[in-house]
């Protein structure tokens, strides 16, 4: 019995040691992956900064520097919303979300448009967003992150955004927060509360609410866009080979000219995972989560499509009536999903 007990004990110790070795190896490999990602961001930043004035800091520069320094410059742009807020949302829970404007620490890229303000339909490239902003969101996606996303799309070359606001309670409504964008003609706002909720209870699954918003956008605004994308505020189109202003528009123009039968271009889903960094020290969503999947995480792509070619709008794969769907090459255009 003693010999058997000793054998069992040795087996347990060996298994424990082997497990510890495996865990250490896994931790080191993930650390290297994080380092490699940082290098990729830094290289992208260096490439952009060689040809861009230093007065226009970008998302990648902020992610690289990880600074909490505030930008005290005045909102000189006539197109920037005029209201401001503190980055500390938790201390302002008594104030409705709708009264909040752009963050005081918002970098200048977040305050400035990308030269598309004042565009009129028909647009070449638009976006549709179905969103709910609320305090207890575990991902901490707030009005601040919505501003960042809108301004990033401007930089990418999106000319107009259709926002469907599915707030549950009135103080979650983003109408007042979006006033500046609406007045300048960059956002078309649709109150989607009654479609999503009744007496505080959800009418249908969130995915169905998204689909109904996308279908409404197609039925009401299809003729206003040559191309449109349907993405969320934690999803950022990104090009490895082109990080200059209007990169997304440039890609769609070039890709569609080479593939005239394409009525839908799908962006592969690259997930950024792991515990986010402190959102006060790292107010930009893209600077909080660094660990990215090496390859597309799954088949949940997001589409860029010709509205006229869509028979039925879906969240990930639209049902086409014209043309064909083609995957965008990963290096040309992908989706960074900060999940």
Short mmCIF file of C-alpha atoms in Angstrom, two decimals, residues 39-305:
data_model
loop_
_atom_site.label_atom_id
_atom_site.label_comp_id
_atom_site.label_asym_id
_atom_site.label_seq_id
_atom_site.Cartn_x
_atom_site.Cartn_y
_atom_site.Cartn_z
CA UNK A 39 5.56 46.53 -32.73
CA UNK A 40 2.95 46.33 -35.50
CA UNK A 41 1.10 49.34 -34.10
CA UNK A 42 4.34 51.26 -33.66
CA UNK A 43 5.43 50.53 -37.23
CA UNK A 44 2.05 51.66 -38.55
CA UNK A 45 2.39 54.84 -36.51
CA UNK A 46 5.87 55.56 -37.83
CA UNK A 47 4.73 55.08 -41.43
CA UNK A 48 1.84 57.48 -40.97
CA UNK A 49 3.78 60.13 -39.10
CA UNK A 50 6.39 60.39 -41.85
CA UNK A 51 3.81 61.93 -44.16
CA UNK A 52 1.39 63.57 -41.69
CA UNK A 53 1.78 66.89 -39.85
CA UNK A 54 2.57 66.45 -36.17
CA UNK A 55 -0.42 68.63 -35.31
CA UNK A 56 -2.76 65.78 -36.26
CA UNK A 57 -2.19 62.93 -33.76
CA UNK A 58 -3.92 59.71 -34.70
CA UNK A 59 -5.40 56.69 -33.02
CA UNK A 60 -2.22 54.62 -33.39
CA UNK A 61 -0.01 57.34 -31.92
CA UNK A 62 -2.23 57.55 -28.85
CA UNK A 63 -2.20 53.75 -28.50
CA UNK A 64 1.58 53.74 -28.74
CA UNK A 65 2.24 56.54 -26.26
CA UNK A 66 -0.33 55.46 -23.65
CA UNK A 67 -0.49 58.93 -22.21
CA UNK A 68 -3.11 60.38 -19.93
CA UNK A 69 -2.16 63.95 -20.78
CA UNK A 70 -5.19 66.05 -21.56
CA UNK A 71 -5.63 68.12 -24.68
CA UNK A 72 -6.48 71.65 -23.64
CA UNK A 73 -6.84 73.14 -27.09
CA UNK A 74 -10.10 74.95 -27.77
CA UNK A 75 -12.67 73.38 -30.05
CA UNK A 76 -11.81 75.59 -32.97
CA UNK A 77 -13.54 73.44 -35.57
CA UNK A 78 -17.05 74.75 -36.35
CA UNK A 79 -18.09 71.15 -36.96
CA UNK A 80 -17.14 69.84 -33.53
CA UNK A 81 -19.94 69.39 -30.97
CA UNK A 82 -19.66 72.13 -28.36
CA UNK A 83 -20.44 70.21 -25.17
CA UNK A 84 -17.77 68.59 -23.01
CA UNK A 85 -17.54 65.99 -20.29
CA UNK A 86 -15.10 64.42 -17.88
CA UNK A 87 -13.62 61.04 -18.70
CA UNK A 88 -14.85 59.76 -15.35
CA UNK A 89 -18.36 58.61 -16.23
CA UNK A 90 -18.98 56.84 -12.93
CA UNK A 91 -18.90 60.13 -11.01
CA UNK A 92 -21.59 61.57 -13.25
CA UNK A 93 -24.24 58.90 -12.99
CA UNK A 94 -26.81 61.42 -11.81
CA UNK A 95 -26.56 63.26 -15.15
CA UNK A 96 -28.40 61.82 -18.16
CA UNK A 97 -26.12 60.46 -20.87
CA UNK A 98 -27.84 62.66 -23.43
CA UNK A 99 -26.41 65.85 -21.89
CA UNK A 100 -22.83 64.85 -22.38
CA UNK A 101 -20.64 66.09 -25.17
CA UNK A 102 -17.15 65.17 -26.42
CA UNK A 103 -14.56 64.33 -23.75
CA UNK A 104 -12.14 67.02 -22.60
CA UNK A 105 -9.25 64.57 -23.13
CA UNK A 106 -10.32 63.86 -26.71
CA UNK A 107 -7.26 64.15 -28.96
CA UNK A 108 -7.35 66.58 -31.89
CA UNK A 109 -8.08 63.77 -34.38
CA UNK A 110 -11.29 63.18 -32.41
CA UNK A 111 -12.30 66.84 -32.69
CA UNK A 112 -11.58 67.29 -36.37
CA UNK A 113 -13.46 65.99 -39.39
CA UNK A 114 -11.73 64.39 -42.34
CA UNK A 115 -12.86 66.81 -45.01
CA UNK A 116 -16.20 65.14 -45.65
CA UNK A 117 -18.40 67.46 -43.57
CA UNK A 118 -21.12 69.01 -45.68
CA UNK A 119 -21.25 66.16 -48.20
CA UNK A 120 -24.61 65.60 -49.80
CA UNK A 121 -26.21 62.43 -51.12
CA UNK A 122 -25.65 60.41 -53.11
CA UNK A 123 -22.66 59.39 -50.99
CA UNK A 124 -19.99 57.00 -52.10
CA UNK A 125 -19.60 55.31 -48.67
CA UNK A 126 -21.89 55.41 -45.63
CA UNK A 127 -22.32 53.38 -42.43
CA UNK A 128 -25.29 52.22 -40.39
CA UNK A 129 -25.11 51.76 -36.62
CA UNK A 130 -27.68 50.19 -34.30
CA UNK A 131 -26.62 50.99 -30.74
CA UNK A 132 -27.61 51.14 -27.10
CA UNK A 133 -25.49 53.12 -24.63
CA UNK A 134 -26.10 52.27 -20.97
CA UNK A 135 -24.28 52.54 -17.64
CA UNK A 136 -24.00 48.87 -16.71
CA UNK A 137 -22.47 47.80 -20.04
CA UNK A 138 -19.63 45.46 -19.03
CA UNK A 139 -17.60 46.50 -22.07
CA UNK A 140 -17.83 50.15 -20.89
CA UNK A 141 -18.90 51.36 -24.33
CA UNK A 142 -20.21 54.84 -23.61
CA UNK A 143 -20.95 58.06 -25.47
CA UNK A 144 -17.20 58.67 -25.43
CA UNK A 145 -16.52 55.49 -27.42
CA UNK A 146 -19.31 56.39 -29.85
CA UNK A 147 -17.62 59.77 -30.53
CA UNK A 148 -14.29 58.04 -31.10
CA UNK A 149 -15.87 55.58 -33.52
CA UNK A 150 -17.70 58.29 -35.50
CA UNK A 151 -14.56 60.36 -35.89
CA UNK A 152 -12.52 57.30 -36.83
CA UNK A 153 -15.01 56.50 -39.59
CA UNK A 154 -14.64 60.07 -40.80
CA UNK A 155 -10.91 59.53 -41.04
CA UNK A 156 -11.51 56.23 -42.86
CA UNK A 157 -13.57 58.04 -45.52
CA UNK A 158 -17.16 57.32 -44.46
CA UNK A 159 -19.25 60.31 -45.57
CA UNK A 160 -22.42 59.76 -43.54
CA UNK A 161 -23.64 57.57 -40.67
CA UNK A 162 -27.21 56.40 -39.98
CA UNK A 163 -27.59 55.92 -36.21
CA UNK A 164 -30.44 53.80 -34.83
CA UNK A 165 -30.71 54.43 -31.08
CA UNK A 166 -32.34 51.53 -29.21
CA UNK A 167 -32.19 53.10 -25.74
CA UNK A 168 -34.19 51.33 -23.05
CA UNK A 169 -34.76 54.30 -20.72
CA UNK A 170 -35.11 57.91 -21.74
CA UNK A 171 -31.89 59.04 -20.04
CA UNK A 172 -29.98 56.61 -22.30
CA UNK A 173 -31.09 58.42 -25.46
CA UNK A 174 -28.17 59.71 -27.53
CA UNK A 175 -30.15 62.33 -29.44
CA UNK A 176 -28.77 65.34 -27.53
CA UNK A 177 -25.26 63.88 -27.52
CA UNK A 178 -25.35 63.61 -31.31
CA UNK A 179 -26.76 67.10 -31.94
CA UNK A 180 -23.49 68.47 -33.32
CA UNK A 181 -23.08 65.59 -35.76
CA UNK A 182 -26.73 65.87 -36.83
CA UNK A 183 -26.57 69.63 -37.37
CA UNK A 184 -23.49 69.38 -39.57
CA UNK A 185 -25.14 66.69 -41.67
CA UNK A 186 -22.83 63.83 -40.74
CA UNK A 187 -25.42 61.76 -38.80
CA UNK A 188 -29.02 60.83 -39.53
CA UNK A 189 -30.64 59.88 -36.21
CA UNK A 190 -33.52 57.41 -35.87
CA UNK A 191 -35.23 56.71 -32.54
CA UNK A 192 -35.39 52.89 -32.38
CA UNK A 193 -36.69 52.60 -28.81
CA UNK A 194 -40.23 51.54 -29.68
CA UNK A 195 -38.96 48.83 -32.01
CA UNK A 196 -36.67 47.31 -29.37
CA UNK A 197 -38.56 47.82 -26.10
CA UNK A 198 -42.05 47.94 -24.60
CA UNK A 199 -42.52 48.87 -20.93
CA UNK A 200 -38.80 48.27 -20.35
CA UNK A 201 -38.93 44.73 -21.78
CA UNK A 202 -37.16 43.70 -24.95
CA UNK A 203 -39.57 42.95 -27.77
CA UNK A 204 -37.24 40.64 -29.70
CA UNK A 205 -33.66 39.37 -29.63
CA UNK A 206 -30.99 42.01 -30.12
CA UNK A 207 -29.82 40.47 -33.40
CA UNK A 208 -33.35 40.81 -34.79
CA UNK A 209 -33.46 44.45 -33.67
CA UNK A 210 -30.20 45.03 -35.54
CA UNK A 211 -31.54 43.38 -38.65
CA UNK A 212 -34.72 45.44 -38.57
CA UNK A 213 -32.64 48.64 -38.30
CA UNK A 214 -30.49 47.62 -41.27
CA UNK A 215 -33.60 46.76 -43.30
CA UNK A 216 -35.19 50.10 -42.40
CA UNK A 217 -32.05 51.90 -43.54
CA UNK A 218 -32.10 50.06 -46.87
CA UNK A 219 -35.78 50.74 -47.46
CA UNK A 220 -35.48 54.47 -46.66
CA UNK A 221 -31.95 55.47 -47.70
CA UNK A 222 -30.70 52.89 -50.21
CA UNK A 223 -30.59 55.39 -53.08
CA UNK A 224 -28.39 57.76 -51.05
CA UNK A 225 -25.37 55.41 -50.95
CA UNK A 226 -23.26 53.67 -53.56
CA UNK A 227 -21.67 51.55 -50.80
CA UNK A 228 -22.59 51.05 -47.15
CA UNK A 229 -21.19 49.15 -44.16
CA UNK A 230 -23.06 47.89 -41.10
CA UNK A 231 -20.75 47.70 -38.07
CA UNK A 232 -20.75 48.34 -34.29
CA UNK A 233 -18.89 50.92 -32.20
CA UNK A 234 -16.30 48.36 -31.08
CA UNK A 235 -15.51 47.40 -34.69
CA UNK A 236 -12.87 49.40 -36.55
CA UNK A 237 -12.06 48.91 -40.25
CA UNK A 238 -8.28 48.73 -40.59
CA UNK A 239 -5.76 48.44 -43.41
CA UNK A 240 -2.25 47.11 -42.87
CA UNK A 241 -1.02 48.60 -46.14
CA UNK A 242 -2.79 51.99 -46.08
CA UNK A 243 -3.17 54.06 -42.91
CA UNK A 244 -3.67 57.42 -44.59
CA UNK A 245 -6.86 59.47 -44.45
CA UNK A 246 -9.76 57.99 -46.48
CA UNK A 247 -8.06 54.56 -46.58
CA UNK A 248 -11.37 52.67 -46.45
CA UNK A 249 -12.92 54.63 -49.31
CA UNK A 250 -9.77 54.18 -51.37
CA UNK A 251 -9.85 50.43 -50.83
CA UNK A 252 -13.52 50.09 -51.82
CA UNK A 253 -12.98 52.19 -54.95
CA UNK A 254 -9.98 50.15 -56.03
CA UNK A 255 -11.38 46.75 -55.10
CA UNK A 256 -14.77 47.34 -56.74
CA UNK A 257 -13.12 48.57 -59.97
CA UNK A 258 -11.09 45.34 -60.13
CA UNK A 259 -14.13 43.20 -59.16
CA UNK A 260 -17.08 44.82 -60.98
CA UNK A 261 -19.41 41.92 -60.16
CA UNK A 262 -18.93 42.33 -56.38
CA UNK A 263 -21.96 43.74 -54.60
CA UNK A 264 -20.65 42.82 -51.15
CA UNK A 265 -17.12 42.96 -49.70
CA UNK A 266 -16.64 41.22 -46.35
CA UNK A 267 -14.11 42.26 -43.70
CA UNK A 268 -12.54 39.42 -41.72
CA UNK A 269 -13.02 39.52 -37.94
CA UNK A 270 -9.77 39.99 -35.99
CA UNK A 271 -10.55 39.96 -32.27
CA UNK A 272 -8.65 41.98 -29.66
CA UNK A 273 -9.10 40.10 -26.39
CA UNK A 274 -7.99 40.06 -22.78
CA UNK A 275 -8.58 42.21 -19.73
CA UNK A 276 -8.81 45.87 -20.84
CA UNK A 277 -6.44 48.45 -19.42
CA UNK A 278 -7.80 51.17 -17.15
CA UNK A 279 -10.23 53.22 -19.24
CA UNK A 280 -9.39 56.46 -17.42
CA UNK A 281 -5.68 56.16 -18.18
CA UNK A 282 -6.47 54.77 -21.64
CA UNK A 283 -9.60 56.59 -22.82
CA UNK A 284 -9.28 55.36 -26.41
CA UNK A 285 -10.90 51.97 -26.88
CA UNK A 286 -8.17 50.87 -29.29
CA UNK A 287 -5.47 51.55 -26.69
CA UNK A 288 -7.06 49.39 -23.96
CA UNK A 289 -6.91 45.94 -25.51
CA UNK A 290 -3.71 44.81 -27.21
CA UNK A 291 -3.83 41.05 -27.68
CA UNK A 292 -5.10 40.22 -31.15
CA UNK A 293 -5.94 36.87 -32.68
CA UNK A 294 -3.23 35.91 -35.16
CA UNK A 295 -5.78 34.95 -37.81
CA UNK A 296 -9.48 35.78 -38.32
CA UNK A 297 -11.27 34.62 -35.17
CA UNK A 298 -14.38 33.21 -36.80
CA UNK A 299 -16.73 33.49 -39.76
CA UNK A 300 -18.59 36.47 -38.28
CA UNK A 301 -17.46 38.91 -40.93
CA UNK A 302 -18.94 42.36 -41.38
CA UNK A 303 -20.07 43.52 -44.83
CA UNK A 304 -19.53 46.52 -47.08
CA UNK A 305 -22.27 46.32 -49.69
#
